[in-house]
mmCIF file of C-alpha atoms in Angstrom:
data_model
loop_
_atom_site.group_PDB
_atom_site.id
_atom_site.type_symbol
_atom_site.label_atom_id
_atom_site.label_comp_id
_atom_site.label_asym_id
_atom_site.label_seq_id
_atom_site.Cartn_x
_atom_site.Cartn_y
_atom_site.Cartn_z
ATOM 1 C CA MET A 1 115.693 73.293 95.334
ATOM 2 C CA SER A 2 115.187 74.462 91.793
ATOM 3 C CA TRP A 3 112.154 76.576 92.643
ATOM 4 C CA VAL A 4 114.326 78.654 94.979
ATOM 5 C CA ARG A 5 116.631 79.416 92.046
ATOM 6 C CA THR A 6 113.728 80.151 89.727
ATOM 7 C CA TYR A 7 112.208 82.414 92.349
ATOM 8 C CA ALA A 8 115.438 84.241 93.125
ATOM 9 C CA THR A 9 116.198 84.676 89.413
ATOM 10 C CA TYR A 10 112.732 85.964 88.676
ATOM 11 C CA HIS A 11 112.934 88.458 91.516
ATOM 12 C CA ARG A 12 116.352 89.711 90.468
ATOM 13 C CA PHE A 13 115.683 93.420 90.973
ATOM 14 C CA SER A 14 114.594 95.472 93.959
ATOM 15 C CA GLY A 15 111.409 96.581 92.172
ATOM 16 C CA SER A 16 110.234 93.003 91.869
ATOM 17 C CA TRP A 17 110.656 92.372 95.598
ATOM 18 C CA ALA A 18 109.000 95.711 96.288
ATOM 19 C CA PHE A 19 105.986 94.626 94.200
ATOM 20 C CA LEU A 20 105.698 91.355 96.154
ATOM 21 C CA GLY A 21 106.207 93.060 99.518
ATOM 22 C CA HIS A 22 103.675 95.760 98.622
ATOM 23 C CA ARG A 23 100.990 93.185 97.806
ATOM 24 C CA LEU A 24 101.605 91.030 100.872
ATOM 25 C CA SER A 25 101.803 93.977 103.280
ATOM 26 C CA GLY A 26 98.719 95.491 101.608
ATOM 27 C CA LEU A 27 96.647 92.341 102.092
ATOM 28 C CA ALA A 28 97.875 92.020 105.690
ATOM 29 C CA LEU A 29 97.021 95.662 106.456
ATOM 30 C CA THR A 30 93.554 95.329 104.906
ATOM 31 C CA GLY A 31 92.908 92.297 107.109
ATOM 32 C CA TYR A 32 94.217 94.223 110.105
ATOM 33 C CA LEU A 33 92.024 97.259 109.304
ATOM 34 C CA LEU A 34 88.848 95.125 109.281
ATOM 35 C CA MET A 35 89.914 93.523 112.585
ATOM 36 C CA HIS A 36 90.909 96.918 114.034
ATOM 37 C CA ILE A 37 87.450 98.439 113.449
ATOM 38 C CA TRP A 38 85.788 95.292 114.783
ATOM 39 C CA THR A 39 87.909 95.523 117.961
ATOM 40 C CA LEU A 40 86.900 99.145 118.520
ATOM 41 C CA LYS A 41 83.157 98.501 118.387
ATOM 42 C CA GLY A 42 83.139 98.020 122.175
ATOM 43 C CA LEU A 43 83.794 101.776 122.471
ATOM 44 C CA GLN A 44 80.131 102.286 121.553
ATOM 45 C CA GLU A 45 78.994 100.841 124.889
ATOM 46 C CA SER A 46 77.519 103.853 126.637
ATOM 47 C CA ILE A 47 78.895 105.204 129.880
ATOM 48 C CA GLN A 48 76.911 104.107 132.947
ATOM 49 C CA PRO A 49 75.824 106.974 135.212
ATOM 50 C CA GLY A 50 77.954 107.031 138.346
ATOM 51 C CA VAL A 51 80.611 104.693 136.897
ATOM 52 C CA PRO A 52 83.971 106.508 136.451
ATOM 53 C CA LEU A 53 85.616 106.596 132.991
ATOM 54 C CA GLU A 54 88.456 104.425 134.320
ATOM 55 C CA GLU A 55 86.062 101.512 134.903
ATOM 56 C CA HIS A 56 84.582 101.318 131.411
ATOM 57 C CA PRO A 57 84.735 97.631 130.278
ATOM 58 C CA TRP A 58 86.609 98.480 127.041
ATOM 59 C CA THR A 59 89.792 99.303 129.007
ATOM 60 C CA GLU A 60 89.831 95.759 130.444
ATOM 61 C CA PHE A 61 89.097 94.354 126.983
ATOM 62 C CA VAL A 62 92.199 95.943 125.376
ATOM 63 C CA ARG A 63 94.538 95.460 128.346
ATOM 64 C CA PRO A 64 95.985 92.111 127.117
ATOM 65 C CA TYR A 65 97.054 93.827 123.877
ATOM 66 C CA THR A 66 99.158 96.449 125.675
ATOM 67 C CA SER A 67 101.968 94.175 126.869
ATOM 68 C CA GLY A 68 104.071 91.128 126.037
ATOM 69 C CA LEU A 69 103.787 89.464 122.649
ATOM 70 C CA TRP A 70 100.869 91.688 121.514
ATOM 71 C CA LEU A 71 102.852 94.862 122.204
ATOM 72 C CA PHE A 72 105.733 93.427 120.173
ATOM 73 C CA LEU A 73 103.334 92.542 117.314
ATOM 74 C CA GLU A 74 102.016 96.111 117.402
ATOM 75 C CA TRP A 75 105.584 97.262 116.778
ATOM 76 C CA VAL A 76 106.065 94.665 114.016
ATOM 77 C CA LEU A 77 102.810 95.824 112.406
ATOM 78 C CA PHE A 78 104.407 99.250 112.024
ATOM 79 C CA SER A 79 107.051 97.721 109.741
ATOM 80 C CA ALA A 80 104.227 96.628 107.382
ATOM 81 C CA VAL A 81 102.687 100.125 107.615
ATOM 82 C CA LEU A 82 106.065 101.747 106.878
ATOM 83 C CA PHE A 83 106.965 99.430 104.011
ATOM 84 C CA HIS A 84 103.581 99.922 102.370
ATOM 85 C CA ALA A 85 103.471 103.688 103.003
ATOM 86 C CA LEU A 86 107.037 104.448 101.841
ATOM 87 C CA ASN A 87 106.932 102.082 98.876
ATOM 88 C CA GLY A 88 103.527 103.581 98.024
ATOM 89 C CA ILE A 89 105.055 107.067 98.006
ATOM 90 C CA ARG A 90 107.766 105.660 95.686
ATOM 91 C CA ILE A 91 105.025 104.290 93.387
ATOM 92 C CA GLY A 92 103.340 107.701 93.432
ATOM 93 C CA ILE A 93 106.611 109.421 92.505
ATOM 94 C CA VAL A 94 107.220 106.924 89.665
ATOM 95 C CA ASP A 95 103.654 107.052 88.305
ATOM 96 C CA LEU A 96 102.788 110.720 88.710
ATOM 97 C CA VAL A 97 106.028 112.752 88.578
ATOM 98 C CA GLY A 98 108.352 110.643 86.401
ATOM 99 C CA GLY A 99 110.477 109.058 89.130
ATOM 100 C CA SER A 100 111.336 105.943 87.097
ATOM 101 C CA LYS A 101 114.871 107.276 86.447
ATOM 102 C CA TYR A 102 115.796 107.146 90.129
ATOM 103 C CA GLN A 103 113.310 104.590 91.504
ATOM 104 C CA LYS A 104 116.091 102.190 92.656
ATOM 105 C CA HIS A 105 117.826 104.919 94.641
ATOM 106 C CA LEU A 106 114.442 105.855 96.094
ATOM 107 C CA PHE A 107 113.898 102.235 97.150
ATOM 108 C CA TRP A 108 117.095 102.140 99.210
ATOM 109 C CA ALA A 109 116.644 105.672 100.552
ATOM 110 C CA PHE A 110 113.155 104.734 101.763
ATOM 111 C CA ILE A 111 114.458 101.483 103.296
ATOM 112 C CA ALA A 112 116.888 103.613 105.336
ATOM 113 C CA LEU A 113 114.168 106.132 106.285
ATOM 114 C CA GLY A 114 111.855 103.223 107.177
ATOM 115 C CA TRP A 115 114.442 101.773 109.577
ATOM 116 C CA LEU A 116 114.825 105.164 111.276
ATOM 117 C CA LEU A 117 111.050 105.521 111.772
ATOM 118 C CA PHE A 118 110.746 101.871 112.886
ATOM 119 C CA LEU A 119 113.430 102.293 115.550
ATOM 120 C CA GLY A 120 111.871 105.603 116.613
ATOM 121 C CA MET A 121 108.540 103.817 117.089
ATOM 122 C CA GLY A 122 110.329 101.094 119.062
ATOM 123 C CA TRP A 123 111.622 103.759 121.414
ATOM 124 C CA LEU A 124 108.111 105.270 121.775
ATOM 125 C CA ILE A 125 106.469 101.907 122.459
ATOM 126 C CA TYR A 126 109.120 100.491 124.778
ATOM 127 C CA ARG A 127 110.462 103.523 126.667
ATOM 128 C CA HIS A 128 107.798 103.029 129.360
ATOM 129 C CA VAL A 129 108.591 99.355 129.679
ATOM 130 C CA LEU A 130 112.354 99.917 129.799
ATOM 131 C CA PHE A 131 112.590 103.148 131.779
ATOM 132 C CA GLY A 132 109.310 103.221 133.752
ATOM 133 C CA ALA A 133 106.284 105.450 133.270
ATOM 134 C CA MET B 1 102.126 115.128 85.341
ATOM 135 C CA VAL B 2 98.820 113.359 84.979
ATOM 136 C CA ARG B 3 97.090 114.273 81.736
ATOM 137 C CA THR B 4 93.544 115.327 82.624
ATOM 138 C CA ARG B 5 92.151 114.885 79.103
ATOM 139 C CA ALA B 6 93.292 111.276 78.912
ATOM 140 C CA PHE B 7 91.444 110.615 82.148
ATOM 141 C CA THR B 8 88.195 112.357 81.333
ATOM 142 C CA ARG B 9 87.952 110.299 78.128
ATOM 143 C CA SER B 10 88.527 106.941 79.768
ATOM 144 C CA SER B 11 85.322 106.258 81.705
ATOM 145 C CA GLY B 12 84.818 102.595 82.547
ATOM 146 C CA SER B 13 88.477 101.699 82.015
ATOM 147 C CA GLY B 14 89.408 101.733 85.691
ATOM 148 C CA ALA B 15 91.626 104.792 85.204
ATOM 149 C CA TRP B 16 89.814 106.775 87.887
ATOM 150 C CA ALA B 17 90.161 103.908 90.352
ATOM 151 C CA TRP B 18 93.880 103.700 89.449
ATOM 152 C CA LEU B 19 94.374 107.441 90.024
ATOM 153 C CA PHE B 20 92.313 107.503 93.224
ATOM 154 C CA GLN B 21 94.276 104.488 94.531
ATOM 155 C CA ARG B 22 97.418 106.683 94.216
ATOM 156 C CA ILE B 23 95.831 109.793 95.727
ATOM 157 C CA SER B 24 94.200 107.950 98.662
ATOM 158 C CA GLY B 25 97.442 106.017 99.188
ATOM 159 C CA LEU B 26 99.548 109.176 99.421
ATOM 160 C CA VAL B 27 97.084 110.744 101.889
ATOM 161 C CA LEU B 28 96.942 107.530 103.958
ATOM 162 C CA ALA B 29 100.752 107.197 104.007
ATOM 163 C CA VAL B 30 100.893 110.495 105.909
ATOM 164 C CA LEU B 31 97.757 110.073 108.054
ATOM 165 C CA VAL B 32 98.356 106.472 109.169
ATOM 166 C CA THR B 33 101.993 107.151 110.091
ATOM 167 C CA LEU B 34 100.823 110.193 112.076
ATOM 168 C CA HIS B 35 98.042 108.073 113.674
ATOM 169 C CA TYR B 36 100.603 105.461 114.778
ATOM 170 C CA PHE B 37 102.892 108.064 116.373
ATOM 171 C CA LEU B 38 99.937 109.833 118.050
ATOM 172 C CA MET B 39 98.551 106.582 119.461
ATOM 173 C CA HIS B 40 101.932 105.737 121.002
ATOM 174 C CA SER B 41 102.857 109.182 122.331
ATOM 175 C CA ASN B 42 102.150 107.712 125.778
ATOM 176 C CA PRO B 43 101.104 104.178 126.839
ATOM 177 C CA ASP B 44 97.489 105.175 127.669
ATOM 178 C CA ARG B 45 96.807 106.971 124.393
ATOM 179 C CA GLY B 46 94.255 104.965 122.413
ATOM 180 C CA HIS B 47 94.647 102.039 124.803
ATOM 181 C CA THR B 48 92.231 103.006 127.615
ATOM 182 C CA PHE B 49 88.608 104.131 127.322
ATOM 183 C CA LYS B 50 89.338 107.280 129.316
ATOM 184 C CA SER B 51 92.036 108.522 126.930
ATOM 185 C CA VAL B 52 89.910 107.778 123.838
ATOM 186 C CA TYR B 53 86.878 109.484 125.401
ATOM 187 C CA GLN B 54 88.839 112.560 126.462
ATOM 188 C CA ALA B 55 90.494 112.942 123.056
ATOM 189 C CA LEU B 56 87.297 112.539 121.015
ATOM 190 C CA THR B 57 85.145 114.800 123.233
ATOM 191 C CA ASP B 58 87.799 117.507 123.655
ATOM 192 C CA PRO B 59 86.130 120.836 122.792
ATOM 193 C CA VAL B 60 89.077 121.962 120.640
ATOM 194 C CA TRP B 61 90.770 118.801 119.344
ATOM 195 C CA GLY B 62 87.770 116.384 119.350
ATOM 196 C CA PRO B 63 86.320 117.446 115.969
ATOM 197 C CA TRP B 64 89.811 117.287 114.407
ATOM 198 C CA PHE B 65 90.459 113.762 115.725
ATOM 199 C CA LYS B 66 87.024 112.653 114.493
ATOM 200 C CA THR B 67 87.686 114.165 111.065
ATOM 201 C CA LEU B 68 91.078 112.428 110.965
ATOM 202 C CA ASP B 69 89.530 109.084 112.002
ATOM 203 C CA LEU B 70 86.606 109.292 109.567
ATOM 204 C CA THR B 71 88.953 110.251 106.710
ATOM 205 C CA MET B 72 91.290 107.344 107.477
ATOM 206 C CA LEU B 73 88.310 104.984 107.788
ATOM 207 C CA ALA B 74 86.752 105.927 104.441
ATOM 208 C CA LEU B 75 90.024 106.150 102.486
ATOM 209 C CA GLY B 76 91.560 103.113 104.215
ATOM 210 C CA LEU B 77 88.612 100.820 103.543
ATOM 211 C CA TRP B 78 88.319 101.907 99.918
ATOM 212 C CA HIS B 79 92.092 101.716 99.318
ATOM 213 C CA GLY B 80 92.458 98.316 101.009
ATOM 214 C CA LEU B 81 89.445 96.695 99.381
ATOM 215 C CA ASN B 82 90.189 98.178 95.946
ATOM 216 C CA GLY B 83 93.766 96.893 96.320
ATOM 217 C CA THR B 84 92.449 93.447 97.249
ATOM 218 C CA TRP B 85 90.178 93.587 94.192
ATOM 219 C CA ASN B 86 93.270 94.378 92.038
ATOM 220 C CA VAL B 87 95.015 91.312 93.470
ATOM 221 C CA VAL B 88 91.916 89.170 92.822
ATOM 222 C CA ARG B 89 91.786 90.250 89.165
ATOM 223 C CA ASP B 90 95.477 89.466 88.664
ATOM 224 C CA PHE B 91 94.713 85.806 89.417
ATOM 225 C CA ASP B 92 92.642 85.732 86.199
ATOM 226 C CA LEU B 93 89.780 83.773 87.755
ATOM 227 C CA ARG B 94 86.534 82.885 86.020
ATOM 228 C CA ALA B 95 83.965 85.701 85.886
ATOM 229 C CA GLY B 96 81.697 83.998 88.449
ATOM 230 C CA TRP B 97 84.476 83.872 91.029
ATOM 231 C CA ASN B 98 85.416 87.472 90.300
ATOM 232 C CA TYR B 99 81.905 88.738 90.920
ATOM 233 C CA ALA B 100 81.418 86.560 94.008
ATOM 234 C CA LEU B 101 84.650 87.957 95.512
ATOM 235 C CA LEU B 102 83.749 91.508 94.457
ATOM 236 C CA GLY B 103 80.385 91.103 96.225
ATOM 237 C CA LEU B 104 82.173 89.858 99.338
ATOM 238 C CA LEU B 105 84.580 92.832 99.319
ATOM 239 C CA VAL B 106 81.777 95.366 98.803
ATOM 240 C CA MET B 107 79.694 93.845 101.602
ATOM 241 C CA ALA B 108 82.672 93.731 103.981
ATOM 242 C CA GLY B 109 83.422 97.377 103.158
ATOM 243 C CA LEU B 110 79.849 98.529 103.753
ATOM 244 C CA ALA B 111 79.357 96.527 106.953
ATOM 245 C CA VAL B 112 82.679 97.475 108.545
ATOM 246 C CA GLY B 113 82.360 101.041 107.242
ATOM 247 C CA VAL B 114 78.999 101.514 108.978
ATOM 248 C CA LEU B 115 80.398 99.928 112.152
ATOM 249 C CA GLY B 116 83.398 102.280 112.106
ATOM 250 C CA PHE B 117 81.351 105.409 111.409
ATOM 251 C CA THR B 118 78.843 104.664 114.186
ATOM 252 C CA THR B 119 81.714 103.975 116.615
ATOM 253 C CA ILE B 120 83.410 107.329 115.956
ATOM 254 C CA LEU B 121 80.166 109.314 115.826
ATOM 255 C CA ALA B 122 78.974 107.727 119.104
ATOM 256 C CA PHE B 123 81.204 110.283 120.886
#
């Protein structure tokens, strides 16, 4: 598996992996954003007179995405958001306020902060499932 | 700090797009993280029509949520599609491919942007 070695050698430093992760998460989030807006277009359906808010068809439309695998993927999506957001802040610090001297420390500090926020989001998303509403 | 003079003298170089990619990114990093926490503050939030309707038509908070959503929509689409365009250019494709893909990105941005704006302003 020589390409594994080439790949691992080329991406020897954290910044190189950060670059790759930033691009991949960025493309994934752009795809998600387009899908996200498309999914929400059903909100434009006007409210029928006499029909309560609870019975609007959009609620039924999103229901499958609020449990099971989709709920888990919503949590996983947050890891892409966090990686891209925190690494983006690191890029901003390097590019705009001379952070290149401590960019590697920043990388690991943000990885730690990212894990904290990710686990916090896990608690928010799953507390109702685990402990009841 | 960013040197203003260097920027004002560099029209057409992509320097403004580079700088605005940073600025929009820093704003989005805060707003999108906040959006994610808000939308999961309880299981209904953003996941039933009633909760979306009540938030966006709230006499006090409604205009703020709409402003937040419209800002994220405009900055997010521009940031994401400009980032995709940066990735496209790094592949060093032939000019025809570049312009075809640029056209596709611009059209996707306009179409989805209009769809998003009309959805939020429908409330």
